[in-house]
């Protein structure tokens, strides 16, 4: 059943995700994605009559603490900043991850 998805479709999705595949990778991923889709299609044959819908695979609930700012000591702040790869004026610098250009460059 893996023939339901084509290499052109995988290539299109890869392009949307800004991924590039070599020809042999494209063939491999087309086969793998087809197998994954087949597995999901198998689920349509499962008899779920009388099965209660569920929102989680576990009956555990998240326990959240109140989200409030706590002033750190100078020693704690310095220890944190000393472990950071790059800092500026008491802040941790991180590379930009938002790319708004059309070509991804």
Short mmCIF file of N, CA, C and O in Angstrom, two decimals:
data_model
loop_
_atom_site.label_atom_id
_atom_site.label_comp_id
_atom_site.label_asym_id
_atom_site.label_seq_id
_atom_site.Cartn_x
_atom_site.Cartn_y
_atom_site.Cartn_z
N UNK A 1 0.81 -1.20 0.00
CA UNK A 1 0.00 0.00 0.00
C UNK A 1 0.85 1.26 0.00
O UNK A 1 0.34 2.35 -0.14
N UNK A 2 2.14 1.14 0.18
CA UNK A 2 3.02 2.31 0.27
C UNK A 2 3.04 3.10 -1.03
O UNK A 2 3.59 4.18 -1.08
N UNK A 3 2.45 2.55 -2.09
CA UNK A 3 2.46 3.25 -3.37
C UNK A 3 1.48 4.42 -3.41
O UNK A 3 1.44 5.14 -4.39
N UNK A 4 0.70 4.63 -2.36
CA UNK A 4 -0.26 5.73 -2.33
C UNK A 4 0.42 7.09 -2.27
O UNK A 4 -0.17 8.09 -2.62
N UNK A 5 1.64 7.14 -1.80
CA UNK A 5 2.37 8.41 -1.72
C UNK A 5 3.49 8.37 -2.75
O UNK A 5 4.14 7.35 -2.95
N UNK A 6 3.66 9.47 -3.44
CA UNK A 6 4.65 9.51 -4.51
C UNK A 6 5.89 10.29 -4.07
O UNK A 6 5.86 11.05 -3.10
N UNK A 7 6.95 10.08 -4.81
CA UNK A 7 8.19 10.81 -4.54
C UNK A 7 7.97 12.31 -4.73
O UNK A 7 8.55 13.12 -4.01
N UNK A 8 7.11 12.66 -5.67
CA UNK A 8 6.83 14.08 -5.91
C UNK A 8 6.15 14.70 -4.68
O UNK A 8 6.43 15.84 -4.32
N UNK A 9 5.25 13.95 -4.04
CA UNK A 9 4.59 14.45 -2.84
C UNK A 9 5.58 14.62 -1.69
O UNK A 9 5.55 15.62 -0.98
N UNK A 10 6.46 13.65 -1.52
CA UNK A 10 7.47 13.72 -0.47
C UNK A 10 8.42 14.88 -0.75
O UNK A 10 8.78 15.65 0.14
N UNK A 11 8.78 15.04 -2.02
CA UNK A 11 9.66 16.14 -2.41
C UNK A 11 8.99 17.49 -2.13
O UNK A 11 9.63 18.43 -1.65
N UNK A 12 7.70 17.59 -2.39
CA UNK A 12 6.95 18.83 -2.13
C UNK A 12 6.93 19.15 -0.64
O UNK A 12 7.19 20.28 -0.24
N UNK A 13 6.62 18.15 0.17
CA UNK A 13 6.59 18.36 1.63
C UNK A 13 7.99 18.72 2.13
O UNK A 13 8.15 19.61 2.98
N UNK A 14 9.01 18.07 1.60
CA UNK A 14 10.38 18.38 2.00
C UNK A 14 10.72 19.83 1.65
O UNK A 14 11.35 20.54 2.43
N UNK A 15 10.28 20.26 0.50
CA UNK A 15 10.53 21.65 0.09
C UNK A 15 9.84 22.63 1.02
O UNK A 15 10.42 23.65 1.41
N UNK A 16 8.62 22.32 1.42
CA UNK A 16 7.90 23.18 2.36
C UNK A 16 8.63 23.26 3.69
O UNK A 16 8.62 24.29 4.37
N UNK A 17 9.27 22.15 4.08
CA UNK A 17 10.01 22.10 5.33
C UNK A 17 11.46 22.56 5.15
O UNK A 17 12.25 22.48 6.08
N UNK A 18 11.76 23.05 3.93
CA UNK A 18 13.11 23.52 3.60
C UNK A 18 14.16 22.42 3.81
O UNK A 18 15.23 22.65 4.36
N UNK A 19 13.81 21.20 3.37
CA UNK A 19 14.73 20.07 3.42
C UNK A 19 15.12 19.69 1.99
O UNK A 19 14.33 19.86 1.06
N UNK A 20 16.32 19.19 1.85
CA UNK A 20 16.77 18.70 0.55
C UNK A 20 17.22 17.26 0.71
O UNK A 20 17.93 16.92 1.66
N UNK A 21 16.79 16.41 -0.21
CA UNK A 21 17.17 15.00 -0.18
C UNK A 21 17.87 14.63 -1.48
O UNK A 21 17.51 15.11 -2.55
N UNK A 22 18.85 13.75 -1.37
CA UNK A 22 19.45 13.15 -2.56
C UNK A 22 18.43 12.16 -3.12
O UNK A 22 17.49 11.75 -2.42
N UNK A 23 18.62 11.73 -4.36
CA UNK A 23 17.65 10.83 -4.99
C UNK A 23 17.43 9.55 -4.19
O UNK A 23 16.30 9.10 -4.01
N UNK A 24 18.54 8.94 -3.69
CA UNK A 24 18.40 7.69 -2.93
C UNK A 24 17.69 7.93 -1.61
O UNK A 24 16.94 7.08 -1.12
N UNK A 25 17.90 9.11 -1.00
CA UNK A 25 17.21 9.44 0.24
C UNK A 25 15.72 9.64 -0.02
O UNK A 25 14.88 9.21 0.77
N UNK A 26 15.39 10.29 -1.12
CA UNK A 26 14.00 10.53 -1.48
C UNK A 26 13.26 9.21 -1.64
O UNK A 26 12.15 9.05 -1.14
N UNK A 27 13.87 8.26 -2.30
CA UNK A 27 13.26 6.93 -2.48
C UNK A 27 13.06 6.26 -1.12
O UNK A 27 11.99 5.71 -0.83
N UNK A 28 14.09 6.32 -0.28
CA UNK A 28 14.02 5.70 1.05
C UNK A 28 12.91 6.33 1.89
O UNK A 28 12.09 5.63 2.50
N UNK A 29 12.86 7.67 1.91
CA UNK A 29 11.87 8.35 2.74
C UNK A 29 10.45 8.18 2.19
O UNK A 29 9.48 8.15 2.95
N UNK A 30 10.31 8.07 0.88
CA UNK A 30 8.99 7.82 0.29
C UNK A 30 8.46 6.47 0.77
O UNK A 30 7.30 6.35 1.17
N UNK A 31 9.32 5.46 0.75
CA UNK A 31 8.93 4.12 1.22
C UNK A 31 8.58 4.16 2.70
O UNK A 31 7.56 3.61 3.13
N UNK A 32 9.43 4.82 3.50
CA UNK A 32 9.18 4.88 4.94
C UNK A 32 7.90 5.63 5.26
O UNK A 32 7.09 5.19 6.10
N UNK A 33 7.68 6.77 4.60
CA UNK A 33 6.46 7.55 4.85
C UNK A 33 5.23 6.76 4.41
O UNK A 33 4.20 6.78 5.09
N UNK A 34 5.34 6.03 3.32
CA UNK A 34 4.23 5.18 2.88
C UNK A 34 3.90 4.13 3.92
O UNK A 34 2.73 3.85 4.19
N UNK A 35 4.93 3.53 4.53
CA UNK A 35 4.71 2.53 5.58
C UNK A 35 4.04 3.14 6.80
O UNK A 35 3.16 2.53 7.42
N UNK A 36 4.44 4.34 7.15
CA UNK A 36 3.83 5.03 8.29
C UNK A 36 2.36 5.30 8.02
O UNK A 36 1.49 5.07 8.87
N UNK A 37 2.06 5.77 6.82
CA UNK A 37 0.66 6.04 6.45
C UNK A 37 -0.14 4.74 6.48
O UNK A 37 -1.28 4.71 6.95
N UNK A 38 0.45 3.64 6.01
CA UNK A 38 -0.23 2.34 6.05
C UNK A 38 -0.58 1.94 7.49
O UNK A 38 -1.65 1.41 7.76
N UNK A 39 0.35 2.21 8.42
CA UNK A 39 0.09 1.88 9.82
C UNK A 39 -1.12 2.65 10.35
O UNK A 39 -1.95 2.11 11.08
N UNK A 40 -1.20 3.93 9.99
CA UNK A 40 -2.35 4.72 10.43
C UNK A 40 -3.64 4.22 9.79
O UNK A 40 -4.69 4.21 10.41
N UNK A 41 -3.56 3.79 8.53
CA UNK A 41 -4.73 3.25 7.87
C UNK A 41 -5.20 1.96 8.53
O UNK A 41 -6.39 1.67 8.58
N UNK A 42 -4.25 1.18 9.06
CA UNK A 42 -4.61 -0.05 9.79
C UNK A 42 -5.48 0.27 11.00
O UNK A 42 -6.33 -0.53 11.41
N UNK A 43 -5.27 1.42 11.59
CA UNK A 43 -6.05 1.80 12.78
C UNK A 43 -7.53 2.00 12.46
O UNK A 43 -8.37 1.86 13.35
N UNK A 44 -7.85 2.30 11.20
CA UNK A 44 -9.26 2.47 10.85
C UNK A 44 -10.02 1.16 10.93
O UNK A 44 -11.24 1.15 11.00
N UNK A 45 -9.31 0.03 10.93
CA UNK A 45 -9.95 -1.28 11.01
C UNK A 45 -10.14 -1.77 12.44
O UNK A 45 -10.72 -2.84 12.65
N UNK A 46 -9.65 -1.02 13.42
CA UNK A 46 -9.76 -1.43 14.82
C UNK A 46 -11.18 -1.15 15.31
O UNK A 46 -11.72 -0.06 15.12
N UNK A 47 -11.79 -2.15 15.95
CA UNK A 47 -13.14 -1.99 16.50
C UNK A 47 -13.05 -1.19 17.80
O UNK A 47 -12.50 -1.65 18.79
N UNK A 48 -13.60 0.02 17.77
CA UNK A 48 -13.58 0.88 18.95
C UNK A 48 -14.96 1.05 19.56
O UNK A 48 -15.17 1.93 20.38
N UNK A 49 -15.88 0.19 19.17
CA UNK A 49 -17.24 0.25 19.70
C UNK A 49 -17.20 0.08 21.22
O UNK A 49 -16.63 -0.87 21.74
N UNK A 50 -17.81 1.01 21.93
CA UNK A 50 -17.89 0.93 23.38
C UNK A 50 -16.64 1.41 24.11
O UNK A 50 -16.57 1.33 25.34
N UNK A 51 -15.64 1.87 23.38
CA UNK A 51 -14.41 2.35 24.01
C UNK A 51 -14.58 3.84 24.32
O UNK A 51 -14.91 4.63 23.44
N UNK A 52 -14.36 4.19 25.57
CA UNK A 52 -14.48 5.59 25.98
C UNK A 52 -13.37 6.42 25.34
O UNK A 52 -12.21 6.01 25.34
N UNK A 53 -13.69 7.59 24.83
CA UNK A 53 -12.64 8.48 24.32
C UNK A 53 -11.70 8.88 25.45
O UNK A 53 -12.12 8.98 26.61
N UNK A 54 -10.44 9.10 25.12
CA UNK A 54 -9.50 9.52 26.15
C UNK A 54 -8.66 10.69 25.64
O UNK A 54 -8.46 10.84 24.44
N UNK A 55 -8.22 11.50 26.56
CA UNK A 55 -7.39 12.65 26.19
C UNK A 55 -5.94 12.45 26.57
O UNK A 55 -5.09 13.25 26.21
N UNK A 56 -5.64 11.39 27.32
CA UNK A 56 -4.28 11.13 27.76
C UNK A 56 -4.10 9.63 27.93
O UNK A 56 -5.04 8.90 28.26
N UNK A 57 -2.87 9.17 27.74
CA UNK A 57 -2.58 7.75 27.93
C UNK A 57 -2.34 7.43 29.40
O UNK A 57 -2.15 6.28 29.76
N UNK A 58 -2.38 8.44 30.23
CA UNK A 58 -2.12 8.26 31.66
C UNK A 58 -3.21 8.96 32.46
O UNK A 58 -3.79 9.94 32.01
N UNK A 59 -3.49 8.44 33.65
CA UNK A 59 -4.49 9.09 34.49
C UNK A 59 -3.86 10.11 35.43
O UNK A 59 -4.52 10.70 36.27
N UNK A 60 -2.58 10.35 35.28
CA UNK A 60 -1.89 11.31 36.12
C UNK A 60 -2.22 12.73 35.68
O UNK A 60 -2.43 13.00 34.51
N UNK A 61 -2.20 13.63 36.64
CA UNK A 61 -2.46 15.03 36.34
C UNK A 61 -1.18 15.83 36.58
O UNK A 61 -0.40 15.51 37.48
N UNK A 62 -1.01 16.86 35.79
CA UNK A 62 0.13 17.75 36.02
C UNK A 62 -0.09 18.56 37.28
O UNK A 62 -1.19 19.05 37.53
N UNK A 63 0.94 18.66 38.06
CA UNK A 63 0.89 19.50 39.25
C UNK A 63 1.76 20.71 38.94
O UNK A 63 2.96 20.57 38.72
N UNK A 64 1.14 21.85 38.89
CA UNK A 64 1.86 23.06 38.52
C UNK A 64 2.10 23.93 39.75
O UNK A 64 1.26 24.02 40.63
N UNK A 65 3.25 24.55 39.78
CA UNK A 65 3.53 25.50 40.84
C UNK A 65 3.14 26.88 40.33
O UNK A 65 3.03 27.11 39.13
N UNK A 66 2.95 27.79 41.25
CA UNK A 66 2.65 29.15 40.86
C UNK A 66 3.86 29.73 40.14
O UNK A 66 5.00 29.54 40.55
N UNK A 67 3.61 30.41 39.04
CA UNK A 67 4.69 30.98 38.25
C UNK A 67 4.96 32.40 38.73
O UNK A 67 4.25 33.34 38.38
N UNK A 68 5.98 32.52 39.57
CA UNK A 68 6.31 33.86 40.03
C UNK A 68 7.82 34.03 40.01
O UNK A 68 8.59 33.09 40.23
N UNK A 69 8.23 35.25 39.71
CA UNK A 69 9.65 35.56 39.61
C UNK A 69 10.27 35.58 41.00
O UNK A 69 9.66 36.04 41.97
N UNK A 70 11.49 35.07 41.09
CA UNK A 70 12.23 35.06 42.35
C UNK A 70 13.59 35.68 42.07
O UNK A 70 14.27 35.30 41.13
N UNK A 71 13.96 36.64 42.86
CA UNK A 71 15.24 37.31 42.69
C UNK A 71 16.37 36.36 43.05
O UNK A 71 16.37 35.74 44.11
N UNK A 72 17.32 36.19 42.12
CA UNK A 72 18.47 35.34 42.36
C UNK A 72 19.58 36.16 43.01
O UNK A 72 19.69 37.36 42.80
N UNK A 73 20.40 35.45 43.74
CA UNK A 73 21.55 36.13 44.35
C UNK A 73 22.60 36.39 43.28
O UNK A 73 22.60 35.77 42.21
N UNK A 74 23.50 37.30 43.54
CA UNK A 74 24.60 37.61 42.62
C UNK A 74 25.41 36.35 42.34
O UNK A 74 25.81 36.09 41.21
N UNK A 75 25.62 35.53 43.36
CA UNK A 75 26.39 34.29 43.21
C UNK A 75 25.69 33.33 42.25
O UNK A 75 26.32 32.73 41.37
N UNK A 76 24.36 33.17 42.39
CA UNK A 76 23.60 32.28 41.51
C UNK A 76 23.61 32.80 40.07
O UNK A 76 23.78 32.03 39.12
N UNK A 77 23.43 34.12 39.93
CA UNK A 77 23.44 34.72 38.60
C UNK A 77 24.78 34.54 37.92
O UNK A 77 24.87 34.16 36.75
N UNK A 78 25.86 34.81 38.65
CA UNK A 78 27.20 34.64 38.10
C UNK A 78 27.47 33.19 37.71
O UNK A 78 28.06 32.92 36.66
N UNK A 79 27.04 32.25 38.54
CA UNK A 79 27.24 30.83 38.23
C UNK A 79 26.51 30.45 36.95
O UNK A 79 27.03 29.72 36.10
N UNK A 80 25.29 30.96 36.78
CA UNK A 80 24.53 30.69 35.57
C UNK A 80 25.22 31.28 34.35
O UNK A 80 25.42 30.60 33.34
N UNK A 81 25.60 32.55 34.43
CA UNK A 81 26.22 33.21 33.30
C UNK A 81 27.59 32.61 32.96
O UNK A 81 27.98 32.59 31.79
N UNK A 82 28.29 32.10 33.94
CA UNK A 82 29.59 31.46 33.68
C UNK A 82 29.44 30.17 32.89
O UNK A 82 30.37 29.74 32.21
N UNK A 83 28.28 29.54 32.96
CA UNK A 83 28.03 28.30 32.22
C UNK A 83 27.48 28.56 30.82
O UNK A 83 27.41 27.65 30.00
N UNK A 84 27.06 29.79 30.55
CA UNK A 84 26.50 30.13 29.24
C UNK A 84 27.61 30.32 28.22
O UNK A 84 28.66 30.87 28.54
N UNK A 85 27.40 29.86 26.98
CA UNK A 85 28.44 29.99 25.96
C UNK A 85 28.69 31.45 25.55
O UNK A 85 29.79 31.81 25.17
N UNK A 86 27.66 32.31 25.64
CA UNK A 86 27.82 33.70 25.24
C UNK A 86 26.87 34.57 26.06
O UNK A 86 25.69 34.24 26.22
N UNK A 87 27.39 35.67 26.61
CA UNK A 87 26.57 36.56 27.43
C UNK A 87 26.81 38.00 27.00
O UNK A 87 27.79 38.32 26.34
N UNK A 88 25.87 38.87 27.40
CA UNK A 88 26.00 40.30 27.13
C UNK A 88 25.25 41.06 28.20
O UNK A 88 24.03 40.92 28.34
N UNK A 89 25.98 41.82 28.99
CA UNK A 89 25.41 42.70 30.01
C UNK A 89 24.44 41.97 30.94
O UNK A 89 23.34 42.45 31.20
N UNK A 90 24.84 40.79 31.39
CA UNK A 90 24.02 40.04 32.34
C UNK A 90 22.94 39.17 31.72
O UNK A 90 22.11 38.59 32.42
N UNK A 91 22.91 39.07 30.40
CA UNK A 91 21.93 38.25 29.70
C UNK A 91 22.64 37.15 28.93
O UNK A 91 23.78 37.31 28.49
N UNK A 92 21.95 36.02 28.73
CA UNK A 92 22.48 34.94 27.91
C UNK A 92 22.12 35.24 26.47
O UNK A 92 20.96 35.48 26.15
N UNK A 93 23.13 35.25 25.59
CA UNK A 93 22.89 35.50 24.17
C UNK A 93 22.66 34.16 23.47
O UNK A 93 23.38 33.21 23.70
N UNK A 94 21.65 34.13 22.64
CA UNK A 94 21.35 32.94 21.84
C UNK A 94 21.23 33.36 20.38
O UNK A 94 20.87 34.50 20.08
N UNK A 95 21.50 32.44 19.45
CA UNK A 95 21.37 32.79 18.03
C UNK A 95 19.90 32.97 17.65
O UNK A 95 19.02 32.35 18.23
N UNK A 96 19.66 33.85 16.69
CA UNK A 96 18.30 34.06 16.18
C UNK A 96 17.83 32.78 15.50
O UNK A 96 18.58 32.14 14.78
N UNK A 97 16.57 32.42 15.72
CA UNK A 97 16.04 31.21 15.10
C UNK A 97 14.87 31.50 14.16
O UNK A 97 14.37 30.61 13.50
N UNK A 98 14.44 32.74 14.10
CA UNK A 98 13.32 33.08 13.24
C UNK A 98 13.88 33.58 11.92
O UNK A 98 14.67 34.52 11.87
N UNK A 99 13.48 32.94 10.86
CA UNK A 99 13.93 33.31 9.53
C UNK A 99 12.70 33.68 8.72
O UNK A 99 11.90 32.84 8.37
N UNK A 100 12.55 34.96 8.45
CA UNK A 100 11.37 35.43 7.73
C UNK A 100 11.61 35.57 6.23
O UNK A 100 10.75 36.00 5.50
N UNK A 101 12.81 35.20 5.78
CA UNK A 101 13.08 35.29 4.34
C UNK A 101 12.38 34.14 3.63
O UNK A 101 12.09 33.10 4.19
N UNK A 102 12.14 34.34 2.36
CA UNK A 102 11.44 33.33 1.56
C UNK A 102 12.31 32.14 1.22
O UNK A 102 11.86 31.04 1.10
N UNK A 103 13.62 32.37 1.06
CA UNK A 103 14.49 31.30 0.62
C UNK A 103 15.22 30.60 1.75
O UNK A 103 15.95 29.66 1.53
N UNK A 104 15.02 31.03 3.00
CA UNK A 104 15.64 30.37 4.14
C UNK A 104 17.09 30.74 4.35
O UNK A 104 17.76 30.16 5.16
N UNK A 105 17.58 31.72 3.63
CA UNK A 105 19.00 32.11 3.80
C UNK A 105 19.10 33.45 4.46
O UNK A 105 18.29 34.27 4.47
#
